[in-house]
XYZ file of C-alpha atoms in Angstrom:
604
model
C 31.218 22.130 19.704
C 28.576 21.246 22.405
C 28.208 17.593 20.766
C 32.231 17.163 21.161
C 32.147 14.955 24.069
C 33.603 11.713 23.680
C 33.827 8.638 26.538
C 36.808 7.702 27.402
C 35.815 4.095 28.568
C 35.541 0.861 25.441
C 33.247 -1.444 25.751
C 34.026 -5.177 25.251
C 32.028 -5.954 21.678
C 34.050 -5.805 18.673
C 32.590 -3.012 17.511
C 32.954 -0.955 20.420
C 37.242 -1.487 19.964
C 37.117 -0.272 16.277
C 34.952 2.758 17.429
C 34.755 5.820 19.801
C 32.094 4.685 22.085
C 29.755 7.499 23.811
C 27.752 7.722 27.032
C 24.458 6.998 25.593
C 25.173 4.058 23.581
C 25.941 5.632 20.655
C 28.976 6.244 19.195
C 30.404 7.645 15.681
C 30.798 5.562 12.647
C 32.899 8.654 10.934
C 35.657 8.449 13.686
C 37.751 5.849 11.663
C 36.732 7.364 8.032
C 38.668 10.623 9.254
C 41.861 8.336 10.608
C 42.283 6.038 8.004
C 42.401 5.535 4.044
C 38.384 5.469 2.289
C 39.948 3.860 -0.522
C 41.161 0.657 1.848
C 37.840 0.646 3.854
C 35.819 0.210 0.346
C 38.420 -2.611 -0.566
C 38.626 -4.372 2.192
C 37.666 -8.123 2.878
C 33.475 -8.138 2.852
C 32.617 -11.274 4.014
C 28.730 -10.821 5.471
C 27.033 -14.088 7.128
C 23.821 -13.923 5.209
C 20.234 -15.777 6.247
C 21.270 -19.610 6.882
C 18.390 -20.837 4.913
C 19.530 -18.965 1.631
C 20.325 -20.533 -0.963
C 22.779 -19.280 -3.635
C 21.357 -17.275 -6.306
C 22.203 -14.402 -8.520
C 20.165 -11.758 -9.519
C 19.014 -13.011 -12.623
C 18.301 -16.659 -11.079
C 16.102 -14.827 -9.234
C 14.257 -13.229 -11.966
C 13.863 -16.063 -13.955
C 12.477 -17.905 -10.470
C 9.750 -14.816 -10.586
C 8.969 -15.299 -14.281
C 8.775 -19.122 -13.724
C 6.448 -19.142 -10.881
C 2.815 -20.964 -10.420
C 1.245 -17.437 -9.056
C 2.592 -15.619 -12.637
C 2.069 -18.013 -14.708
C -1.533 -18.393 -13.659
C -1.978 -14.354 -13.240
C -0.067 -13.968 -17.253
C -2.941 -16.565 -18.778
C -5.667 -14.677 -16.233
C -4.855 -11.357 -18.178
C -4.684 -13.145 -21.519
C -7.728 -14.098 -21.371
C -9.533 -11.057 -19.641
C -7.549 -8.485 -22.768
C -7.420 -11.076 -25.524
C -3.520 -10.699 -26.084
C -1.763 -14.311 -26.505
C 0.024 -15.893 -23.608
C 3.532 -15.228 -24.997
C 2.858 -11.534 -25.293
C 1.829 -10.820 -21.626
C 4.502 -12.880 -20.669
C 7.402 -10.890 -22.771
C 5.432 -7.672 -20.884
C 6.137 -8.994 -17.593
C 9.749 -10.104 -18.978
C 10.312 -6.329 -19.191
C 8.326 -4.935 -16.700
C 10.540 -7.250 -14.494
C 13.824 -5.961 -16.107
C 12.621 -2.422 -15.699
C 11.920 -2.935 -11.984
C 14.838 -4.994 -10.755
C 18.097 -4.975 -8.966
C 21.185 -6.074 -9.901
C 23.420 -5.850 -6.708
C 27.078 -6.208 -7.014
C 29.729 -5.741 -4.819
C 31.833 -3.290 -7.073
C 29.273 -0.838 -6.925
C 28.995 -1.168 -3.086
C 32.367 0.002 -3.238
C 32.682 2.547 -4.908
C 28.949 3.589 -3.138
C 31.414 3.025 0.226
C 34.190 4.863 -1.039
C 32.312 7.874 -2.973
C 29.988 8.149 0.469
C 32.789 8.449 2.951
C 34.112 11.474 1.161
C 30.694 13.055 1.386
C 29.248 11.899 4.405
C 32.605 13.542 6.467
C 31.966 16.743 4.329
C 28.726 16.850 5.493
C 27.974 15.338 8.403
C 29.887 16.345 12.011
C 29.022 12.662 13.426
C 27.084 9.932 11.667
C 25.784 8.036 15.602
C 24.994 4.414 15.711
C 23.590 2.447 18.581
C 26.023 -0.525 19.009
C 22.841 -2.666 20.878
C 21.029 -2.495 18.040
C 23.570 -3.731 15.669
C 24.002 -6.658 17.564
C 20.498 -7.584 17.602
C 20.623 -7.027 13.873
C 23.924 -9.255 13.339
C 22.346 -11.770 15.491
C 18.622 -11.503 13.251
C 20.177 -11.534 9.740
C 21.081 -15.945 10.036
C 18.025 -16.658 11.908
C 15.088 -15.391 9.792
C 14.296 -13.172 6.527
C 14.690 -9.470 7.690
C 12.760 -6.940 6.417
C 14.504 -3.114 7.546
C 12.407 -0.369 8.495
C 13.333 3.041 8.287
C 11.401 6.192 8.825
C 12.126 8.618 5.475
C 12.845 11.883 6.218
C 15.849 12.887 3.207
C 16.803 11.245 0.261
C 20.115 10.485 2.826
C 18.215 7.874 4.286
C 18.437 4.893 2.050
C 22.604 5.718 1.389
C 23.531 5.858 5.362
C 21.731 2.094 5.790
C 23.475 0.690 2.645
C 26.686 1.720 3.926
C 26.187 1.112 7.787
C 25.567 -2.416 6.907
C 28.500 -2.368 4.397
C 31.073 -0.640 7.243
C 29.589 -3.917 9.871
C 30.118 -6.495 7.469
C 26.166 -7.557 7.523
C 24.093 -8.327 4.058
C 23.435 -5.422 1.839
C 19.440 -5.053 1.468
C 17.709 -4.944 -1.451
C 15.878 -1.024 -1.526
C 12.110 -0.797 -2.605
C 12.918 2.881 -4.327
C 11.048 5.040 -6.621
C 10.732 5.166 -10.373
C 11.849 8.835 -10.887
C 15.455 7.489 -9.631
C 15.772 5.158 -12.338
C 15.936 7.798 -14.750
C 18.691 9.639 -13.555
C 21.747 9.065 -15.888
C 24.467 6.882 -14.961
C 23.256 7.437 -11.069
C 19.740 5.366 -11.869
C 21.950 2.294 -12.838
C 24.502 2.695 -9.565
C 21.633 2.754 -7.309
C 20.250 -0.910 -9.281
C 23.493 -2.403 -8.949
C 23.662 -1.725 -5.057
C 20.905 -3.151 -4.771
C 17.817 -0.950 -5.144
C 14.898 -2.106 -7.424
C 12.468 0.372 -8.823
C 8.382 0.698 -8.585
C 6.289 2.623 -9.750
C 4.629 5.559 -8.276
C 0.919 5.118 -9.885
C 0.602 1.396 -10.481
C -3.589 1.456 -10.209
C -5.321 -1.715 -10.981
C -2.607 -2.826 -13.744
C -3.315 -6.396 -12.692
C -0.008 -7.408 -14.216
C 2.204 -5.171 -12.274
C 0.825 -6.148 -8.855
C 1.611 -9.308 -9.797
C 5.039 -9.053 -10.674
C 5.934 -6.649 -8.025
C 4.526 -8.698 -5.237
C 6.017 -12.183 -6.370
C 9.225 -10.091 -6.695
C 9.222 -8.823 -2.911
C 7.520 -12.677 -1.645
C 10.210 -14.413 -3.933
C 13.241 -11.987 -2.345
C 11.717 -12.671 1.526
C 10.998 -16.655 0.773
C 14.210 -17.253 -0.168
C 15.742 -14.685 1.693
C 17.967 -13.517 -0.789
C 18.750 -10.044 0.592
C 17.314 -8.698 3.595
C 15.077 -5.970 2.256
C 14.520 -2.314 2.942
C 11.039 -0.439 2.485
C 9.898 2.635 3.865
C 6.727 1.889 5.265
C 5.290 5.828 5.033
C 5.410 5.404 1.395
C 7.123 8.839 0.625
C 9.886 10.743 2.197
C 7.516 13.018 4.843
C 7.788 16.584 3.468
C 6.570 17.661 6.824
C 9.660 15.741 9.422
C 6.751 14.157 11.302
C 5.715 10.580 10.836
C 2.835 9.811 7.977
C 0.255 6.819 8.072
C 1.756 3.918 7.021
C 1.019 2.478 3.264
C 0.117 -1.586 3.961
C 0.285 -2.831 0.337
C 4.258 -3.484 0.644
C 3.555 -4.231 4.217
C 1.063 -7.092 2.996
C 3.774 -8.529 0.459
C 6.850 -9.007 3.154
C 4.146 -10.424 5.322
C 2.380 -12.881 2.939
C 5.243 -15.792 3.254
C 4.566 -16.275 7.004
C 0.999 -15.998 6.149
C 1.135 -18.541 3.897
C 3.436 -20.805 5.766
C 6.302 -20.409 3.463
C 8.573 -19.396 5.842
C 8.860 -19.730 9.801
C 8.907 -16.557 10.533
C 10.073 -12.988 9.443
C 11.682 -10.167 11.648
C 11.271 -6.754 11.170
C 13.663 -4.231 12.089
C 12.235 -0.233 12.824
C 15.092 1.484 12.448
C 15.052 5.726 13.644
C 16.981 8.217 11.534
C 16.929 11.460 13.108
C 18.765 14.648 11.492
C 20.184 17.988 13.547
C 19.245 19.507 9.922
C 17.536 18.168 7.007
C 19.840 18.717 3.312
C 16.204 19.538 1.600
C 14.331 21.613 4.475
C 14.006 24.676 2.240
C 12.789 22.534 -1.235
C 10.167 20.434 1.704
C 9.261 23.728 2.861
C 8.628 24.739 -0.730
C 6.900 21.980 -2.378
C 4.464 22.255 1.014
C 3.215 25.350 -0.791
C 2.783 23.808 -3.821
C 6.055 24.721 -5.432
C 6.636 21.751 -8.118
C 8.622 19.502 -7.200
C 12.387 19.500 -9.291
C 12.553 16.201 -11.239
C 15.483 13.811 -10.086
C 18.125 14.037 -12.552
C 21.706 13.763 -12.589
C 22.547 17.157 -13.578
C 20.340 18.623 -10.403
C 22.601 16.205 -8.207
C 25.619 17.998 -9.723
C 23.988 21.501 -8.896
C 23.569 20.575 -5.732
C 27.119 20.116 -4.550
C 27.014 23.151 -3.137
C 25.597 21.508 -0.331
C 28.531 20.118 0.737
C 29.943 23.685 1.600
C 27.218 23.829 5.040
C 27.195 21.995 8.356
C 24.158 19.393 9.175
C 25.457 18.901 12.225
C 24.993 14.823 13.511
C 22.916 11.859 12.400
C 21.752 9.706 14.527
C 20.246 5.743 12.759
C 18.801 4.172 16.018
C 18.369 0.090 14.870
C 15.524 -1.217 17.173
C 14.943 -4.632 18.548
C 13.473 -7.008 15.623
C 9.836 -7.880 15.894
C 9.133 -11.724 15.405
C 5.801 -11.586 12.749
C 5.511 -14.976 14.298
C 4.874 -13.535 17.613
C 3.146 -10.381 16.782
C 0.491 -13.167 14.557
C 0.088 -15.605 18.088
C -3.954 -14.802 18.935
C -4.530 -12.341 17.001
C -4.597 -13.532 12.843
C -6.165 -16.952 12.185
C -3.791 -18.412 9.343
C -5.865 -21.510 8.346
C -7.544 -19.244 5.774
C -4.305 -19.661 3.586
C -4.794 -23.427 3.588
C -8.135 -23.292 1.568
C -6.321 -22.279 -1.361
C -3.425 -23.320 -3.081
C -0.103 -21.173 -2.389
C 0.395 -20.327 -5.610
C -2.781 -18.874 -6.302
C -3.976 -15.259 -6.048
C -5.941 -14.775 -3.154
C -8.052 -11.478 -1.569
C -6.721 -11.105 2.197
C -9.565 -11.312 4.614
C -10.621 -8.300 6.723
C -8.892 -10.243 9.813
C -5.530 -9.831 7.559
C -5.535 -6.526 6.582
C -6.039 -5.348 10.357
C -3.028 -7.568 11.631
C -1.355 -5.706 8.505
C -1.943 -2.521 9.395
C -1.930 -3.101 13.175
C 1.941 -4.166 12.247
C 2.647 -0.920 10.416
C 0.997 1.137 12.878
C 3.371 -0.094 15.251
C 6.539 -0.279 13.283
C 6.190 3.802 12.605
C 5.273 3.998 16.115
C 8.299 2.086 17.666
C 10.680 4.115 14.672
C 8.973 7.314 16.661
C 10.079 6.159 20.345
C 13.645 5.386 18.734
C 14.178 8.840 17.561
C 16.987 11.411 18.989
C 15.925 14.606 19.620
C 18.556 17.519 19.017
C 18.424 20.974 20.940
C 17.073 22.388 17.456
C 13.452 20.575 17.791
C 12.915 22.046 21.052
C 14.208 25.392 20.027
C 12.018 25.354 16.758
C 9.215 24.154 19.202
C 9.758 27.190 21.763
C 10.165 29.857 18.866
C 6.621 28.848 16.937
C 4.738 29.510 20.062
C 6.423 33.357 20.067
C 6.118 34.247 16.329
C 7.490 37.790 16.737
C 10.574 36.081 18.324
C 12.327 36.466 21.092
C 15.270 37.449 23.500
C 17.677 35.127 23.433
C 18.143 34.666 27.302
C 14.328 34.403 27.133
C 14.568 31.420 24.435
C 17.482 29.810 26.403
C 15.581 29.467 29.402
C 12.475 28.013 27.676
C 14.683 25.761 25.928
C 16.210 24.434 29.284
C 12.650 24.287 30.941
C 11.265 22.395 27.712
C 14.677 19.690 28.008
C 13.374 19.138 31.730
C 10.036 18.439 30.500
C 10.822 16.508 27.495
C 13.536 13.974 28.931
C 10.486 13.501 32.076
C 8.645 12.315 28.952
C 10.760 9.855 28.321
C 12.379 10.994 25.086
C 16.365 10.459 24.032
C 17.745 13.857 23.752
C 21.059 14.535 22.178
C 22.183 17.210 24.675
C 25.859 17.211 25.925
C 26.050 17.941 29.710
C 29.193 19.200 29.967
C 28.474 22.294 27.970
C 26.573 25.417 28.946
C 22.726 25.784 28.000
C 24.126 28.994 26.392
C 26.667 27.586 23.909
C 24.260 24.684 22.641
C 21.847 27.240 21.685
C 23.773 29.732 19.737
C 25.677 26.321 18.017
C 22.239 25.457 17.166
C 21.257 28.741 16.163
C 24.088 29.212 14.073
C 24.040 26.315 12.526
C 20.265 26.638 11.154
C 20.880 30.299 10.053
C 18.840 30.077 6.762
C 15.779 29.402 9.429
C 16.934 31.897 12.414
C 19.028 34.827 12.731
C 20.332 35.941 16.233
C 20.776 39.910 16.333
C 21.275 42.464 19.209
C 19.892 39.888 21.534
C 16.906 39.203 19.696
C 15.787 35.928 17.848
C 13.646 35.820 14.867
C 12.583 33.688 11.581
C 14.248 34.329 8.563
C 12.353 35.124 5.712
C 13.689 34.619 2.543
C 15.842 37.311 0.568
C 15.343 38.966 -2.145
C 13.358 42.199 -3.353
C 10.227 43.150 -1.079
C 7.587 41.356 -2.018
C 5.347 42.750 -4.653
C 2.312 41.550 -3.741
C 0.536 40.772 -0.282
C 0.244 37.096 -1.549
C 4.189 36.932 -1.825
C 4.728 38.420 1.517
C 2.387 35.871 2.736
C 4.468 32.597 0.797
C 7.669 34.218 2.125
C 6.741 34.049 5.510
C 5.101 30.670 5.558
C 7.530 29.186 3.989
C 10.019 30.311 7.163
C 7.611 29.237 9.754
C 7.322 25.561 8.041
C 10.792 24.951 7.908
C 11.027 26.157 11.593
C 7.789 23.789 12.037
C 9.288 20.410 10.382
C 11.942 20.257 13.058
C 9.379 21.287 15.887
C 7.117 18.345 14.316
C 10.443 16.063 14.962
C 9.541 15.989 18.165
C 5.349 16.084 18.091
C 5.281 11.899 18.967
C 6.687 13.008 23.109
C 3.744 15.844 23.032
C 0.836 14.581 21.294
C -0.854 12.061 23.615
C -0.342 14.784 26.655
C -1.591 17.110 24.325
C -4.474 15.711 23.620
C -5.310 15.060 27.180
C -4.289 18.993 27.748
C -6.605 19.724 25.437
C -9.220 17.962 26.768
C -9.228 19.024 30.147
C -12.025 22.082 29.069
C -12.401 23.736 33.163
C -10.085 23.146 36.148
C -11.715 19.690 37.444
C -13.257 17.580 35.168
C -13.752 13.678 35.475
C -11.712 10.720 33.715
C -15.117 10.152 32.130
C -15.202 13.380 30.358
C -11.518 13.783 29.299
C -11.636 10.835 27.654
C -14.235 11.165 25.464
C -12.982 14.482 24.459
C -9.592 13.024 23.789
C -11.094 10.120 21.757
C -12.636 12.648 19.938
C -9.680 14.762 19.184
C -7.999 11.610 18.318
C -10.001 10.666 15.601
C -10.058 14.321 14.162
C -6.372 13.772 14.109
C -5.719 10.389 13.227
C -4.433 11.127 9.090
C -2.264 13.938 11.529
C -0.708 11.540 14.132
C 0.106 7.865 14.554
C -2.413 6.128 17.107
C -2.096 2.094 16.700
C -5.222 1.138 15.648
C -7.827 -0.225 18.493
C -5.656 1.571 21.738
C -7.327 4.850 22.392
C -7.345 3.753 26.619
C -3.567 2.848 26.416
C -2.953 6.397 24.055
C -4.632 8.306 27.156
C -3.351 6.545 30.306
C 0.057 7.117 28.430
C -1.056 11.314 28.456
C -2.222 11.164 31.804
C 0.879 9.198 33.214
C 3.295 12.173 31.567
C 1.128 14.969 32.849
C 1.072 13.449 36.641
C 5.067 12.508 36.331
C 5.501 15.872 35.512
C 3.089 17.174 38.346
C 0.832 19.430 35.878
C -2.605 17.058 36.942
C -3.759 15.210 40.058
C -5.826 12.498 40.194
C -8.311 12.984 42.647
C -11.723 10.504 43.664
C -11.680 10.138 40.139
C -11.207 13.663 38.796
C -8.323 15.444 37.282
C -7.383 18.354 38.588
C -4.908 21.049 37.036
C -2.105 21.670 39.324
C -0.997 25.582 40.170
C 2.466 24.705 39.184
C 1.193 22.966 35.959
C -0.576 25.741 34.489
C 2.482 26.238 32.346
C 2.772 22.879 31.062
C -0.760 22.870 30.298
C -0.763 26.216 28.610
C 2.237 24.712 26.796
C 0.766 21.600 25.568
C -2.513 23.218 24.142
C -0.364 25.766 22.642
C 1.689 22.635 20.631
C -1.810 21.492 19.163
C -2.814 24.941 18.585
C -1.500 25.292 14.886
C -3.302 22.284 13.600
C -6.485 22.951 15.447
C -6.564 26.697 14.126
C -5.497 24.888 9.960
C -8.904 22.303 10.848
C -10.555 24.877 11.886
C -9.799 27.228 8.893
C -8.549 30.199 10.521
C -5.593 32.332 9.945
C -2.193 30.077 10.535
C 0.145 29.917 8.330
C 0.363 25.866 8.344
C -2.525 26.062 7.136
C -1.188 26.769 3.600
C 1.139 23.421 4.088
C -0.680 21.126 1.234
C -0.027 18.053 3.337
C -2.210 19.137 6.157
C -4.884 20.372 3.801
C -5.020 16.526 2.438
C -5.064 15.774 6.462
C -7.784 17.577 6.995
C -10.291 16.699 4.001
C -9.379 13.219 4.497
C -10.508 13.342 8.412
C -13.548 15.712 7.550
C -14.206 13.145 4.813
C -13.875 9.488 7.240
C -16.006 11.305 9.619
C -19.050 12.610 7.783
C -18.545 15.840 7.673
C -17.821 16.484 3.910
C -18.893 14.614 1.093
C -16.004 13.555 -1.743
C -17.504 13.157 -5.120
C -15.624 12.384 -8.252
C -16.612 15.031 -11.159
């Protein structure tokens, strides 16, 4: 297998001597799980050095510390008053809206969570591929300050692999901000809860009571630091495989205890899960097209154990270096504001709070972006939507090992083993996503789905959009190395043009795109000196009295660049593509045409 390679040389950590360690700093957490027994791994001594300033507590001290609070308390008799119901009956409401929403994390559910997940993680998974620098940096965070982990959310995988990474390393095991629809799946709802997952609600509106409750909960949990905890800060698992705008209001609630001066300071943790295939890419695909969505119940997780019969190839969980809140605040968010009210009393964040908050978010999704490994599929999937009608293979092999060259001069980690022909990572890759691609006489195509012809157009049409957007969520893995070149690409409108010019075109793009892509607010120059660095590293521009001039050699990677954006500019545009029917971009777009005057919303 073209991933196979394994170094031969340990490294001196202790980490490194209990597992094979590989040349790019990753190695493979399932190495031991297929040596030795699961059942003594889950039993084994688990002895985690938690945050020094914790104090004991149990999960229902904790509650009752939420219940008793000044900021409840004062919220309970607010909506008392404001819906006439007596004190004692709002608080028995939040009493249960607290014992709906809670966790109740206990170490005999990790294990058996540690043992059932080794059996199906080495069933499905070739290589599960941790970075051993960023563990340390974790291990070394978790007794200095409340963590708050950060992962992107790309499969419902995503919240099981952390749980049990930390379990395997002996760190604390986070509390999970999950969603409601878990909760009601039988027997299943209440394992999650007792390793440590507590439950919100998807539409929560202006229910006064709830906010409440849900963001002393998270403030209590950080203040205290009774758990490190673990959001995703896109909200919802991205149906697409690219990265979606983050969602502040959890964002706000880990934040608020530094605000307020509750706690020193906080670290976050982005943390980059990247997939060689995705156990959902068909239902994504699917509910893209507005195909409902299957409710989460335990008898659909029993169906799906066929699953466990394919090969998803590696996972790779990339921790990055923690952010100090502390240091991200210095200059930029005046805290003083806190001081002009009591702690413990509701307060609206000012303007200058919410754009530190979302500046922060912006740049966690961005920083989970530059952590993620590429696999040989993205670029494949990237090089087969620019040639619908397919191709030859030796054709796509070449293009693949052009597009490598030009991706890893971006600066992006690739998973590509060196040792092994371009040839034989291809076909592994090809072979391995064969309900996307099928390789015959030479000659690569999409795979529609099977079945009787289609008997209408409009089915036709579904079938075949529904293979070119699973082929297009692993290209999109790898949009965040192309889009800022893009952009500039696609702003370079005749052969010499000035800086002047391109930017304003790219600014412009980049605001048409902005519910598309992840720009940090307020750093449109550094977004286009980053595009214009990669396209002169790569020799495609020159720079030249102030003009930017397309190279002859370049003229591919140009063409190549503008052909990346192509798709989404055709689905804004409202021309034939078949993204265009993906549901998610449709919101993209009317949101964008919406912020920027060109359509009206108006509620009917």
């Amino acid at each position: 297998h073209p991933c196979a390679a394994k170094s031969s040389g340990r490294g001196s950590t202790e980490y490194s001597r209990r597992y094979i360690s590989y040349p790019d700093g990753f190695w493979d957490i399932l190495e031991e799980r297929r040596r030795t027994s699961d059942l003594s791994h889950a039993l084994r001594t688990f002895n985690p050095q938690p945050y020094k300033g914790a104090p004991p507590c149990s999960s229902s001290e904790l509650n009752r510390a939420v219940l008793e609070s000044q900021f409840l308390r004062h919220v309970v008799k607010e909506v008392s008053a404001e819906s006439g119901e007596p004190v004692e009956v709002v608080r028995d409401e939040a009493s249960g809206l607290l014992e709906e929403m809670s966790q109740n994390l206990q170490l005999t559910f990790i294990r058996l969570l540690g043992f059932s997940l080794s059996k199906v993680f080495k069933r499905l998974f070739q290589k599960i591929l941790i970075n051993e620098e960023g563990l340390n940096r974790l291990q070394q965070a978790i007794p200095e300050h409340p963590v708050i982990l950060m992962p992107n959310h790309r499969s419902y995988i995503d919240f099981l692999v952390l749980s049990y990474i930390m379990f395997t390393y002996d760190l604390p095991i986070p509390v999970i901000a999950a969603g409601i629809p878990l909760m009601s799946m039988k027997l299943i709802g209440e394992i999650f809860r007792r390793s440590g997952a507590f439950f919100i609600r998807r539409a929560i509106g202006d229910d006064k009571l709830y906010w409440a409750l849900l963001s002393e909960y998270v403030r209590t949990i950080v203040r205290i630091g009774f758990a490190p905890v673990e959001f995703f800060v896109e909200g919802l698992r991205s149906r697409t495989l690219k990265s979606l705008p983050p969602k502040l209001g959890m964002m706000h609630m880990v934040l608020e205890p530094f605000l307020k001066g509750e706690v020193y300071d906080i670290s976050l943790v982005p943390i980059s899960i990247s997939y060689d295939r995705v156990l959902e890419e068909s239902l994504l695909a699917h509910e893209l097209l507005g195909v409902p969505k299957p409710k989460e119940t335990t008898r659909g997780l029993l169906k799906a154990r066929k699953i466990l019969e394919d090969d998803y190839g590696s996972m790779h969980v990339c921790f990055g270096e923690p952010l100090s809140v502390r240091g991200l605040a210095k200059g930029t968010v005046n805290r003083w504001q806190y001081n002009l009210v009591p702690r413990d009393l509701p307060a609206k964040p000012s303007e200058e709070t919410l754009g530190f908050v979302s500046g922060v978010a912006h740049l966690v999704v961005r920083l989970q972006e530059k952590g993620m490994v590429l696999s040989p599929w993205s670029l494949i999937a990237t090089v087969l939507l620019q040639n619908p009608l397919g191709m030859d293979l030796d054709a796509l092999i070449q293009r693949t090992c052009w597009l490598r060259e030009l991706v890893e001069g971006f600066g992006a980690v690739l998973h590509w083993t060196g040792q092994v022909p371009a040839c034989e990572v291809v076909l592994s890759s090809l072979s391995r996503h064969h309900s996307v691609v099928r390789c015959e006489k030479g000659r690569v195509t999409l795979v529609e789905e099977a079945g009787a012809s289609p008997a209408t157009p409009e089915e036709g049409v579904f079938r075949r959009a529904a293979a070119v957007l699973m082929c297009a969520s692993y290209r999109n893995q790898a949009l965040h190395v192309f889009v800022r070149p893009a952009l500039v690409a696609t702003a370079i409108t005749s052969p010499t043009v000035t800086d002047e010019d391109i930017f304003a075109h790219f600014q412009f793009l980049q605001d048409v795109f902005s519910n598309e892509f992840i720009f940090i607010p307020g750093t449109s120059h550094q977004d286009f000196e980053e595009g214009c660095s990669s396209l002169r590293k790569c020799g495609a521009v020159q720079v030249c009295d102030q003009q930017i001039r397309v190279t002859e050699e370049g003229k591919d990677t140009i063409f190549f660049l503008t052909a990346v954006l192509e798709p989404f500019i055709q689905t804004y545009q409202v021309t034939r593509d078949f993204e265009a029917l993906s549901s998610d971009v449709q919101k993209n777009v009317l949101s964008g045409l919406v912020r920027m005057g060109g359509v009206t919303k108006l509620k009917k």
